[in-house]
Amino acid sequence: MNRNHISEQEVSMLLNDVLERYGYDFTEYAHASINRRVNHLFQLDRFPSFAEFRYRIIADAGYALRFVEEITVNVTEMFRDPQFYYMLRQQVLPVLATYPLIRIWHAGCSTGEEVYSFAILLKEANLLHKSVIYATDINTSVLEKGRTGIFPLSQMQQYSRNYMEAGGLHDFSSYYTANYEYAKFRQDLGEKIIFSPHNLVTDGSFNEFQLIICRNVLIYFNKTLQDKVLRLFGDSLEPLGFLALGSKESLNFTSVSGQFRQVDSKEKIWRKHHL
Amino acid sequence: MAMDTASRVVLIGGSAGGLQAILTLLPGLSPRLNAAVIIVLHRQSSADSVLAELLAVKTSLPVREAEEKEALLPGAIYIAPGDYHLLVETDHTLSLDYSEKVNFSRPSIDVTFSSAVGVFGAKTMAVLLSGANGDGVEGLGDVHEAGGITIVQDPDTAVVDFMPRHAIQAVPVDHVLVAADMASFINNFAGLMVG
C-alpha cells in the first residue's frame, strides 16, 4: 500500500542525473514535494523498476523533458486569491501609472492564467498599452499554452467569481470568446505579454522591473535557493519596485528582508526601499 | 536536529462533520503533550485563518496555520492551510504544495498522512474523523503499514459516516472511538514533556 517506491536517496540520484546530463538543477528544491511527484510519475508511467526508470531518463532526452515537466507543479488559476488582486489594483497600479513604460516580470507563470489576470487589471486601469509583461517559466510546454490564451471553459464560472471579488469592473465574459469547451482570451490582452523560458535556479537577471510577481514558486525551494532567488528579484527591481508573492510566502527571515517593506499587513506585496 | 523538534506526530484528518469531533477532542489534550499535532480539515478555501482561532479557544496548546519551512515542535498544533497540501520533510519541517487536488481535496488528508508517516514511521498516530469522501483512507493504510497507530471515529457517532466506515473496511484499524475518548489515547501515545 505504501506508495513511495522510490527512496529519497534514489530521487537524489535522478536529480543529479538530470543536472549532469541536461543542466536542469532540482537539487535545491524542497524534498517532500519532489519525492511525491517523482513517485507519482514512476507509477503513472508504469516502470517495473527504479533501474529502468533511471535508464530511461539518462538515455532518452525526450523522456527527460517529460520528467522535468511532470515534477514541477503547473497548477494555477485566474485571479487566484481575489483579495490579492484587489490590493494590486488599489495599491500598486496607481504607482505603476506614473511610469512612462511599465515593466513587469511574472516569474514561474506556468500556463499563464495569472498573467492574463494581471493584464486584465492593467487594461481596466488603462495602463496595458504602455506595459510589457515578461512571463517566464522553466517549462516550455506550459509557456506554449500560455501563448495561445486558451483555457478550459469549465473554469470560467469560478474565474468570473474570482474576478468580481477582485474588484473587476466589467462582465468577465467580455474578455474571451467561448468555443466548444474552450475560452479564448482577447488578443489585445496577450499583445503585451512576452512568454519566454527562464530558469530561476540557473539564469540571471535580464532587465529592471517595477513589479515582479512570483506566486507559489518559492514554496518548492529550499532555504538556500529561496534566498538566492530573492536576491535575484531584489537585483532585478528598480528602487521602490514591488515584489508580489503567494499567499503563504514571505520575505520575513530571508536574506533580503531588510531591503523591503510590506505594503499591506495581510497581502503578500512588498516594496523595495529607496537606496 | 538543531532545535528539539517533535519525535512523535499525531495526525488528525476530517471532512464534513470533522470540525465538531476536533472541537470535542481538543480540550482533553495534555498541556505537556510530547508530540506535534497536525490537523487536515477539508473546507472552503477562503477565510480560514478563522479556523486556528476557533480551535485555539479549546486548548492551551499553541494552534497555528502551518507555515512553509516551519519546524514541527512538540506540544504544538499545526493546521494545513486552505488550498495547499501540507507535507513533512525529513528534517521535521513543513512544506506547502499547490499541486493538483487529490480526492477532489486540497489540502488532502492522504497527502499529509503519507508524507508524515514517511518521516516519523512507527512514531505516528493517525486519527480519521467524520467525512463524506474517501480521502485519508490510503494515508491511514500507510500509517498502519509503517507500524503506527490508527484510530477512526466511531461511524455511529460521526456526523457523516462514509469516511470512517470506508476506513474501517479498508484498513486494519487499531481503535474505533467516540471523539470524547480520543484525547486520552493521544496523550498516552505522545507521552508528556518533562519539566
GROMACS .gro file of C-alpha atoms in nm:
model
  470
    1MET     CA    1   0.000   0.000   0.000
    2ASN     CA    2   0.289   0.236   0.061
    3ARG     CA    3   0.315   0.446  -0.250
    4ASN     CA    4   0.671   0.561  -0.200
    5HIS     CA    5   0.853   0.308  -0.413
    6ILE     CA    6   1.148   0.531  -0.478
    7SER     CA    7   1.351   0.638  -0.179
    8GLU     CA    8   1.473   0.988  -0.114
    9GLN     CA    9   1.828   0.874  -0.195
   10GLU     CA   10   1.715   0.736  -0.530
   11VAL     CA   11   1.532   1.061  -0.606
   12SER     CA   12   1.858   1.245  -0.536
   13MET     CA   13   2.035   1.020  -0.784
   14LEU     CA   14   1.780   1.104  -1.053
   15LEU     CA   15   1.807   1.476  -0.982
   16ASN     CA   16   2.184   1.452  -1.017
   17ASP     CA   17   2.145   1.267  -1.347
   18VAL     CA   18   1.912   1.536  -1.480
   19LEU     CA   19   2.153   1.806  -1.369
   20GLU     CA   20   2.462   1.644  -1.518
   21ARG     CA   21   2.311   1.536  -1.848
   22TYR     CA   22   2.056   1.807  -1.917
   23GLY     CA   23   2.152   2.104  -1.699
   24TYR     CA   24   1.823   2.125  -1.505
   25ASP     CA   25   1.904   2.176  -1.139
   26PHE     CA   26   1.641   2.049  -0.893
   27THR     CA   27   1.891   1.960  -0.623
   28GLU     CA   28   1.792   2.262  -0.413
   29TYR     CA   29   1.419   2.201  -0.432
   30ALA     CA   30   1.241   2.106  -0.110
   31HIS     CA   31   1.245   1.727  -0.096
   32ALA     CA   32   0.896   1.628   0.014
   33SER     CA   33   0.712   1.767  -0.286
   34ILE     CA   34   0.969   1.646  -0.542
   35ASN     CA   35   0.969   1.297  -0.386
   36ARG     CA   36   0.597   1.278  -0.411
   37ARG     CA   37   0.592   1.387  -0.774
   38VAL     CA   38   0.877   1.158  -0.881
   39ASN     CA   39   0.698   0.864  -0.719
   40HIS     CA   40   0.375   0.964  -0.886
   41LEU     CA   41   0.540   0.977  -1.229
   42PHE     CA   42   0.713   0.643  -1.170
   43GLN     CA   43   0.377   0.480  -1.111
   44LEU     CA   44   0.192   0.672  -1.380
   45ASP     CA   45   0.440   0.556  -1.646
   46ARG     CA   46   0.444   0.202  -1.502
   47PHE     CA   47   0.813   0.142  -1.474
   48PRO     CA   48   0.893  -0.209  -1.346
   49SER     CA   49   1.197  -0.094  -1.150
   50PHE     CA   50   1.394   0.209  -1.042
   51ALA     CA   51   1.682   0.099  -1.266
   52GLU     CA   52   1.465   0.112  -1.576
   53PHE     CA   53   1.320   0.449  -1.475
   54ARG     CA   54   1.670   0.585  -1.429
   55TYR     CA   55   1.798   0.438  -1.753
   56ARG     CA   56   1.511   0.594  -1.949
   57ILE     CA   57   1.580   0.937  -1.802
   58ILE     CA   58   1.951   0.913  -1.883
   59ALA     CA   59   1.914   0.762  -2.230
   60ASP     CA   60   1.603   0.935  -2.364
   61ALA     CA   61   1.621   1.315  -2.377
   62GLY     CA   62   1.255   1.335  -2.474
   63TYR     CA   63   1.154   1.142  -2.167
   64ALA     CA   64   1.387   1.350  -1.951
   65LEU     CA   65   1.192   1.655  -2.065
   66ARG     CA   66   0.870   1.487  -1.957
   67PHE     CA   67   1.034   1.416  -1.621
   68VAL     CA   68   1.126   1.783  -1.581
   69GLU     CA   69   0.777   1.896  -1.679
   70GLU     CA   70   0.599   1.649  -1.455
   71ILE     CA   71   0.796   1.705  -1.137
   72THR     CA   72   0.738   2.079  -1.149
   73VAL     CA   73   0.394   2.192  -1.038
   74ASN     CA   74   0.185   2.366  -1.301
   75VAL     CA   75  -0.142   2.421  -1.123
   76THR     CA   76  -0.274   2.775  -1.144
   77GLU     CA   77  -0.597   2.971  -1.178
   78MET     CA   78  -0.717   3.315  -1.279
   79PHE     CA   79  -0.740   3.578  -1.006
   80ARG     CA   80  -0.622   3.327  -0.752
   81ASP     CA   81  -0.671   3.492  -0.408
   82PRO     CA   82  -0.902   3.772  -0.526
   83GLN     CA   83  -0.810   3.995  -0.232
   84PHE     CA   84  -0.450   3.992  -0.351
   85TYR     CA   85  -0.558   4.121  -0.692
   86TYR     CA   86  -0.783   4.377  -0.528
   87MET     CA   87  -0.482   4.505  -0.336
   88LEU     CA   88  -0.268   4.518  -0.652
   89ARG     CA   89  -0.542   4.726  -0.810
   90GLN     CA   90  -0.567   4.962  -0.514
   91GLN     CA   91  -0.206   4.998  -0.400
   92VAL     CA   92   0.026   4.907  -0.686
   93LEU     CA   93  -0.141   5.015  -1.010
   94PRO     CA   94  -0.166   5.385  -0.911
   95VAL     CA   95   0.212   5.386  -0.859
   96LEU     CA   96   0.283   5.199  -1.182
   97ALA     CA   97   0.065   5.453  -1.364
   98THR     CA   98   0.325   5.722  -1.301
   99TYR     CA   99   0.586   5.548  -1.520
  100PRO     CA  100   0.604   5.614  -1.894
  101LEU     CA  101   0.680   5.245  -1.958
  102ILE     CA  102   0.578   4.975  -1.714
  103ARG     CA  103   0.796   4.665  -1.700
  104ILE     CA  104   0.662   4.361  -1.517
  105TRP     CA  105   0.819   4.020  -1.466
  106HIS     CA  106   0.589   3.731  -1.387
  107ALA     CA  107   0.830   3.455  -1.283
  108GLY     CA  108   0.708   3.094  -1.274
  109CYS     CA  109   0.394   3.183  -1.465
  110SER     CA  110   0.302   2.826  -1.565
  111THR     CA  111   0.018   2.824  -1.823
  112GLY     CA  112  -0.038   3.196  -1.780
  113GLU     CA  113  -0.377   3.226  -1.607
  114GLU     CA  114  -0.243   3.475  -1.354
  115VAL     CA  115  -0.060   3.667  -1.627
  116TYR     CA  116  -0.383   3.722  -1.817
  117SER     CA  117  -0.549   3.817  -1.488
  118PHE     CA  118  -0.294   4.091  -1.436
  119ALA     CA  119  -0.324   4.201  -1.800
  120ILE     CA  120  -0.696   4.250  -1.735
  121LEU     CA  121  -0.618   4.466  -1.432
  122LEU     CA  122  -0.382   4.677  -1.643
  123LYS     CA  123  -0.641   4.702  -1.919
  124GLU     CA  124  -0.907   4.825  -1.678
  125ALA     CA  125  -0.666   5.082  -1.534
  126ASN     CA  126  -0.592   5.195  -1.889
  127LEU     CA  127  -0.225   5.101  -1.847
  128LEU     CA  128  -0.186   4.793  -2.064
  129HIS     CA  129  -0.088   4.990  -2.375
  130LYS     CA  130   0.227   5.119  -2.203
  131SER     CA  131   0.318   4.794  -2.026
  132VAL     CA  132   0.534   4.495  -2.106
  133ILE     CA  133   0.484   4.173  -1.910
  134TYR     CA  134   0.766   3.920  -1.927
  135ALA     CA  135   0.608   3.588  -1.835
  136THR     CA  136   0.866   3.317  -1.768
  137ASP     CA  137   0.876   2.957  -1.661
  138ILE     CA  138   1.125   2.671  -1.662
  139ASN     CA  139   0.876   2.456  -1.853
  140THR     CA  140   0.849   2.542  -2.223
  141SER     CA  141   0.532   2.346  -2.292
  142VAL     CA  142   0.328   2.542  -2.036
  143LEU     CA  143   0.455   2.864  -2.195
  144GLU     CA  144   0.326   2.737  -2.526
  145LYS     CA  145  -0.020   2.700  -2.371
  146GLY     CA  146   0.006   3.046  -2.220
  147ARG     CA  147   0.084   3.197  -2.560
  148THR     CA  148  -0.243   3.064  -2.702
  149GLY     CA  149  -0.451   3.238  -2.434
  150ILE     CA  150  -0.691   2.945  -2.448
  151PHE     CA  151  -0.818   2.798  -2.122
  152PRO     CA  152  -1.085   2.542  -2.034
  153LEU     CA  153  -1.435   2.691  -2.044
  154SER     CA  154  -1.533   2.482  -1.743
  155GLN     CA  155  -1.320   2.704  -1.521
  156MET     CA  156  -1.477   3.034  -1.628
  157GLN     CA  157  -1.754   3.036  -1.372
  158GLN     CA  158  -1.503   3.013  -1.089
  159TYR     CA  159  -1.273   3.267  -1.257
  160SER     CA  160  -1.564   3.504  -1.305
  161ARG     CA  161  -1.640   3.486  -0.933
  162ASN     CA  162  -1.275   3.549  -0.851
  163TYR     CA  163  -1.270   3.842  -1.093
  164MET     CA  164  -1.574   4.002  -0.929
  165GLU     CA  165  -1.423   3.956  -0.582
  166ALA     CA  166  -1.101   4.112  -0.709
  167GLY     CA  167  -1.294   4.428  -0.791
  168GLY     CA  168  -1.349   4.358  -1.161
  169LEU     CA  169  -1.519   4.643  -1.346
  170HIS     CA  170  -1.682   4.464  -1.636
  171ASP     CA  171  -1.856   4.149  -1.740
  172PHE     CA  172  -1.580   3.887  -1.722
  173SER     CA  173  -1.712   3.707  -2.029
  174SER     CA  174  -1.635   4.016  -2.237
  175TYR     CA  175  -1.267   3.917  -2.219
  176TYR     CA  176  -1.298   3.587  -2.402
  177THR     CA  177  -1.491   3.410  -2.671
  178ALA     CA  178  -1.626   3.066  -2.594
  179ASN     CA  179  -1.569   2.797  -2.848
  180TYR     CA  180  -1.675   2.442  -2.772
  181GLU     CA  181  -1.515   2.366  -2.436
  182TYR     CA  182  -1.254   2.641  -2.457
  183ALA     CA  183  -1.237   3.010  -2.379
  184LYS     CA  184  -1.003   3.211  -2.596
  185PHE     CA  185  -0.893   3.536  -2.439
  186ARG     CA  186  -0.896   3.857  -2.638
  187GLN     CA  187  -0.592   3.917  -2.850
  188ASP     CA  188  -0.528   4.268  -2.716
  189LEU     CA  189  -0.470   4.118  -2.368
  190GLY     CA  190  -0.191   3.896  -2.495
  191GLU     CA  191  -0.020   4.153  -2.713
  192LYS     CA  192   0.186   4.296  -2.428
  193ILE     CA  193   0.285   3.961  -2.281
  194ILE     CA  194   0.617   3.803  -2.377
  195PHE     CA  195   0.629   3.436  -2.283
  196SER     CA  196   0.984   3.315  -2.254
  197PRO     CA  197   1.175   3.032  -2.083
  198HIS     CA  198   1.375   3.131  -1.776
  199ASN     CA  199   1.516   2.907  -1.507
  200LEU     CA  200   1.524   3.080  -1.169
  201VAL     CA  201   1.790   2.839  -1.047
  202THR     CA  202   2.046   2.895  -1.319
  203ASP     CA  203   1.952   3.207  -1.518
  204GLY     CA  204   2.026   3.562  -1.410
  205SER     CA  205   1.851   3.895  -1.432
  206PHE     CA  206   1.751   4.021  -1.776
  207ASN     CA  207   1.604   4.365  -1.709
  208GLU     CA  208   1.491   4.606  -1.440
  209PHE     CA  209   1.127   4.596  -1.339
  210GLN     CA  210   0.880   4.800  -1.139
  211LEU     CA  211   0.689   4.488  -1.039
  212ILE     CA  212   0.789   4.124  -1.005
  213ILE     CA  213   0.515   3.868  -0.945
  214CYS     CA  214   0.623   3.520  -0.835
  215ARG     CA  215   0.350   3.321  -0.667
  216ASN     CA  216   0.367   2.971  -0.525
  217VAL     CA  217   0.711   2.905  -0.666
  218LEU     CA  218   0.934   2.972  -0.366
  219ILE     CA  219   0.744   2.714  -0.158
  220TYR     CA  220   0.911   2.443  -0.369
  221PHE     CA  221   1.265   2.567  -0.298
  222ASN     CA  222   1.487   2.505   0.000
  223LYS     CA  223   1.600   2.796   0.213
  224THR     CA  224   1.930   2.846   0.029
  225LEU     CA  225   1.763   2.859  -0.310
  226GLN     CA  226   1.487   3.085  -0.179
  227ASP     CA  227   1.748   3.334  -0.063
  228LYS     CA  228   1.931   3.315  -0.393
  229VAL     CA  229   1.616   3.375  -0.598
  230LEU     CA  230   1.503   3.658  -0.371
  231ARG     CA  231   1.840   3.827  -0.422
  232LEU     CA  232   1.787   3.790  -0.797
  233PHE     CA  233   1.448   3.958  -0.760
  234GLY     CA  234   1.594   4.232  -0.542
  235ASP     CA  235   1.863   4.299  -0.804
  236SER     CA  236   1.604   4.299  -1.082
  237LEU     CA  237   1.376   4.558  -0.923
  238GLU     CA  238   1.407   4.931  -0.962
  239PRO     CA  239   1.423   5.130  -0.639
  240LEU     CA  240   1.067   5.146  -0.499
  241GLY     CA  241   0.968   4.850  -0.716
  242PHE     CA  242   0.716   4.594  -0.592
  243LEU     CA  243   0.754   4.222  -0.525
  244ALA     CA  244   0.436   4.012  -0.504
  245LEU     CA  245   0.441   3.656  -0.366
  246GLY     CA  246   0.197   3.372  -0.299
  247SER     CA  247  -0.037   3.382  -0.003
  248LYS     CA  248   0.182   3.153   0.209
  249GLU     CA  249   0.517   3.301   0.106
  250SER     CA  250   0.705   3.572   0.292
  251LEU     CA  251   1.023   3.777   0.295
  252ASN     CA  252   1.041   3.753   0.673
  253PHE     CA  253   1.354   3.572   0.792
  254THR     CA  254   1.515   3.586   0.446
  255SER     CA  255   1.840   3.750   0.341
  256VAL     CA  256   1.658   4.036   0.166
  257SER     CA  257   1.402   4.125   0.434
  258GLY     CA  258   1.598   4.442   0.522
  259GLN     CA  259   1.560   4.579   0.169
  260PHE     CA  260   1.182   4.556   0.159
  261ARG     CA  261   0.877   4.684   0.341
  262GLN     CA  262   0.542   4.504   0.329
  263VAL     CA  263   0.278   4.723   0.163
  264ASP     CA  264  -0.021   4.572   0.339
  265SER     CA  265  -0.032   4.376   0.661
  266LYS     CA  266  -0.216   4.082   0.505
  267GLU     CA  267  -0.148   4.056   0.132
  268LYS     CA  268   0.200   3.940   0.031
  269ILE     CA  269   0.317   4.252  -0.151
  270TRP     CA  270   0.649   4.417  -0.064
  271ARG     CA  271   0.814   4.736  -0.181
  272LYS     CA  272   1.185   4.782  -0.225
  273HIS     CA  273   1.335   5.067  -0.022
  274HIS     CA  274   1.479   5.364  -0.195
  275LEU     CA  275   1.855   5.327  -0.158
  276MET     CA  276   1.821   1.840   1.472
  277ALA     CA  277   1.908   2.195   1.568
  278MET     CA  278   1.607   2.269   1.781
  279ASP     CA  279   1.429   1.994   1.963
  280THR     CA  280   1.173   1.911   1.702
  281ALA     CA  281   0.896   1.666   1.778
  282SER     CA  282   0.991   1.298   1.781
  283ARG     CA  283   0.630   1.187   1.754
  284VAL     CA  284   0.344   1.311   1.543
  285VAL     CA  285  -0.033   1.290   1.576
  286LEU     CA  286  -0.223   1.333   1.250
  287ILE     CA  287  -0.590   1.426   1.255
  288GLY     CA  288  -0.792   1.427   0.934
  289GLY     CA  289  -1.155   1.514   0.884
  290SER     CA  290  -1.406   1.630   0.628
  291ALA     CA  291  -1.776   1.705   0.665
  292GLY     CA  292  -1.855   1.691   1.036
  293GLY     CA  293  -1.489   1.660   1.128
  294LEU     CA  294  -1.467   2.001   1.289
  295GLN     CA  295  -1.720   1.904   1.553
  296ALA     CA  296  -1.514   1.600   1.651
  297ILE     CA  297  -1.197   1.809   1.670
  298LEU     CA  298  -1.367   2.064   1.895
  299THR     CA  299  -1.471   1.776   2.121
  300LEU     CA  300  -1.130   1.610   2.147
  301LEU     CA  301  -0.906   1.917   2.178
  302PRO     CA  302  -0.987   2.017   2.539
  303GLY     CA  303  -0.869   1.675   2.660
  304LEU     CA  304  -0.515   1.707   2.518
  305SER     CA  305  -0.246   1.740   2.782
  306PRO     CA  306  -0.080   2.082   2.802
  307ARG     CA  307   0.252   1.893   2.811
  308LEU     CA  308   0.177   1.676   2.507
  309ASN     CA  309   0.509   1.540   2.379
  310ALA     CA  310   0.412   1.523   2.012
  311ALA     CA  311   0.336   1.760   1.728
  312VAL     CA  312  -0.026   1.758   1.614
  313ILE     CA  313  -0.115   1.816   1.250
  314ILE     CA  314  -0.478   1.878   1.155
  315VAL     CA  315  -0.603   1.846   0.798
  316LEU     CA  316  -0.962   1.955   0.762
  317HIS     CA  317  -1.147   1.986   0.433
  318ARG     CA  318  -1.319   2.321   0.398
  319GLN     CA  319  -1.385   2.614   0.172
  320SER     CA  320  -1.052   2.768   0.086
  321SER     CA  321  -1.124   3.128   0.180
  322ALA     CA  322  -1.121   3.294   0.522
  323ASP     CA  323  -0.962   3.007   0.704
  324SER     CA  324  -0.735   3.184   0.949
  325VAL     CA  325  -1.060   3.180   1.145
  326LEU     CA  326  -1.017   2.805   1.194
  327ALA     CA  327  -0.699   2.842   1.401
  328GLU     CA  328  -0.873   3.096   1.623
  329LEU     CA  329  -1.173   2.870   1.660
  330LEU     CA  330  -0.959   2.577   1.769
  331ALA     CA  331  -0.729   2.782   1.992
  332VAL     CA  332  -1.018   2.852   2.228
  333LYS     CA  333  -1.046   2.481   2.300
  334THR     CA  334  -0.688   2.408   2.410
  335SER     CA  335  -0.396   2.563   2.594
  336LEU     CA  336  -0.157   2.423   2.331
  337PRO     CA  337  -0.048   2.676   2.065
  338VAL     CA  338  -0.256   2.642   1.747
  339ARG     CA  339  -0.139   2.791   1.420
  340GLU     CA  340  -0.187   2.765   1.049
  341ALA     CA  341   0.121   2.585   0.917
  342GLU     CA  342   0.389   2.798   0.751
  343GLU     CA  343   0.630   2.655   0.500
  344LYS     CA  344   0.975   2.567   0.645
  345GLU     CA  345   0.830   2.578   0.996
  346ALA     CA  346   0.977   2.321   1.237
  347LEU     CA  347   0.738   2.071   1.395
  348LEU     CA  348   0.765   2.126   1.769
  349PRO     CA  349   0.625   1.901   2.039
  350GLY     CA  350   0.314   2.033   2.207
  351ALA     CA  351   0.210   2.249   1.911
  352ILE     CA  352  -0.088   2.211   1.679
  353TYR     CA  353  -0.046   2.284   1.308
  354ILE     CA  354  -0.337   2.331   1.070
  355ALA     CA  355  -0.300   2.263   0.699
  356PRO     CA  356  -0.380   2.594   0.526
  357GLY     CA  357  -0.673   2.609   0.287
  358ASP     CA  358  -0.596   2.526  -0.074
  359TYR     CA  359  -0.246   2.388  -0.010
  360HIS     CA  360  -0.124   2.035   0.053
  361LEU     CA  361   0.086   2.007   0.367
  362LEU     CA  362   0.396   1.786   0.354
  363VAL     CA  363   0.660   1.689   0.610
  364GLU     CA  364   1.033   1.700   0.533
  365THR     CA  365   1.287   1.455   0.676
  366ASP     CA  366   1.431   1.734   0.894
  367HIS     CA  367   1.087   1.765   1.062
  368THR     CA  368   0.998   2.091   0.892
  369LEU     CA  369   0.679   2.155   0.698
  370SER     CA  370   0.638   2.218   0.325
  371LEU     CA  371   0.342   2.351   0.132
  372ASP     CA  372   0.249   2.235  -0.213
  373TYR     CA  373  -0.004   2.381  -0.453
  374SER     CA  374  -0.030   2.083  -0.686
  375GLU     CA  375  -0.336   1.906  -0.821
  376LYS     CA  376  -0.618   1.820  -0.584
  377VAL     CA  377  -0.616   1.464  -0.451
  378ASN     CA  378  -0.955   1.301  -0.395
  379PHE     CA  379  -1.103   1.635  -0.502
  380SER     CA  380  -0.934   1.786  -0.199
  381ARG     CA  381  -0.660   2.036  -0.125
  382PRO     CA  382  -0.544   2.003   0.143
  383SER     CA  383  -0.568   1.628   0.105
  384ILE     CA  384  -0.559   1.408   0.413
  385ASP     CA  385  -0.391   1.126   0.218
  386VAL     CA  386  -0.107   1.353   0.109
  387THR     CA  387  -0.028   1.471   0.461
  388PHE     CA  388  -0.071   1.130   0.626
  389SER     CA  389   0.156   0.955   0.373
  390SER     CA  390   0.419   1.225   0.383
  391ALA     CA  391   0.430   1.245   0.764
  392VAL     CA  392   0.447   0.871   0.820
  393GLY     CA  393   0.728   0.851   0.566
  394VAL     CA  394   0.928   1.063   0.810
  395PHE     CA  395   0.801   0.958   1.154
  396GLY     CA  396   0.739   0.589   1.078
  397ALA     CA  397   0.603   0.393   1.374
  398LYS     CA  398   0.607   0.710   1.585
  399THR     CA  399   0.294   0.822   1.404
  400MET     CA  400  -0.064   0.817   1.526
  401ALA     CA  401  -0.334   0.891   1.272
  402VAL     CA  402  -0.694   0.978   1.352
  403LEU     CA  403  -0.959   0.982   1.080
  404LEU     CA  404  -1.287   1.155   1.159
  405SER     CA  405  -1.627   1.218   1.009
  406GLY     CA  406  -1.646   1.282   0.636
  407ALA     CA  407  -1.825   1.222   0.311
  408ASN     CA  408  -1.537   1.114   0.086
  409GLY     CA  409  -1.256   0.860   0.086
  410ASP     CA  410  -0.966   1.099   0.137
  411GLY     CA  411  -0.747   0.979   0.423
  412VAL     CA  412  -0.810   0.607   0.388
  413GLU     CA  413  -0.495   0.534   0.185
  414GLY     CA  414  -0.291   0.751   0.417
  415LEU     CA  415  -0.429   0.563   0.714
  416GLY     CA  416  -0.320   0.242   0.544
  417ASP     CA  417   0.033   0.381   0.506
  418VAL     CA  418   0.039   0.461   0.878
  419HIS     CA  419  -0.068   0.106   0.961
  420GLU     CA  420   0.197  -0.041   0.730
  421ALA     CA  421   0.468   0.165   0.894
  422GLY     CA  422   0.370   0.034   1.235
  423GLY     CA  423   0.194   0.348   1.351
  424ILE     CA  424  -0.135   0.359   1.539
  425THR     CA  425  -0.461   0.408   1.350
  426ILE     CA  426  -0.778   0.548   1.504
  427VAL     CA  427  -1.112   0.603   1.336
  428GLN     CA  428  -1.412   0.786   1.472
  429ASP     CA  429  -1.699   0.554   1.560
  430PRO     CA  430  -1.918   0.582   1.247
  431ASP     CA  431  -2.235   0.570   1.457
  432THR     CA  432  -2.126   0.894   1.626
  433ALA     CA  433  -1.988   1.069   1.316
  434VAL     CA  434  -2.197   1.343   1.157
  435VAL     CA  435  -2.120   1.187   0.819
  436ASP     CA  436  -2.024   0.821   0.847
  437PHE     CA  437  -1.895   0.744   0.496
  438MET     CA  438  -1.530   0.825   0.562
  439PRO     CA  439  -1.495   0.632   0.892
  440ARG     CA  440  -1.694   0.333   0.761
  441HIS     CA  441  -1.483   0.316   0.448
  442ALA     CA  442  -1.166   0.333   0.656
  443ILE     CA  443  -1.274   0.051   0.887
  444GLN     CA  444  -1.345  -0.170   0.587
  445ALA     CA  445  -1.024  -0.091   0.403
  446VAL     CA  446  -0.759  -0.062   0.674
  447PRO     CA  447  -0.677  -0.259   0.990
  448VAL     CA  448  -0.781  -0.001   1.247
  449ASP     CA  449  -0.638  -0.017   1.598
  450HIS     CA  450  -0.915   0.175   1.775
  451VAL     CA  451  -1.266   0.284   1.685
  452LEU     CA  452  -1.352   0.563   1.927
  453VAL     CA  453  -1.604   0.832   2.004
  454ALA     CA  454  -1.449   1.178   1.980
  455ALA     CA  455  -1.462   1.233   2.356
  456ASP     CA  456  -1.238   0.930   2.417
  457MET     CA  457  -0.968   1.021   2.166
  458ALA     CA  458  -0.769   1.267   2.375
  459SER     CA  459  -0.660   1.010   2.632
  460PHE     CA  460  -0.533   0.778   2.358
  461ILE     CA  461  -0.342   1.067   2.204
  462ASN     CA  462  -0.198   1.167   2.544
  463ASN     CA  463  -0.084   0.811   2.611
  464PHE     CA  464   0.077   0.778   2.269
  465ALA     CA  465   0.254   1.113   2.289
  466GLY     CA  466   0.373   1.093   2.649
  467LEU     CA  467   0.441   1.406   2.850
  468MET     CA  468   0.719   1.658   2.817
  469VAL     CA  469   0.937   1.673   3.126
  470GLY     CA  470   0.981   1.997   3.318
   0.00000   0.00000   0.00000
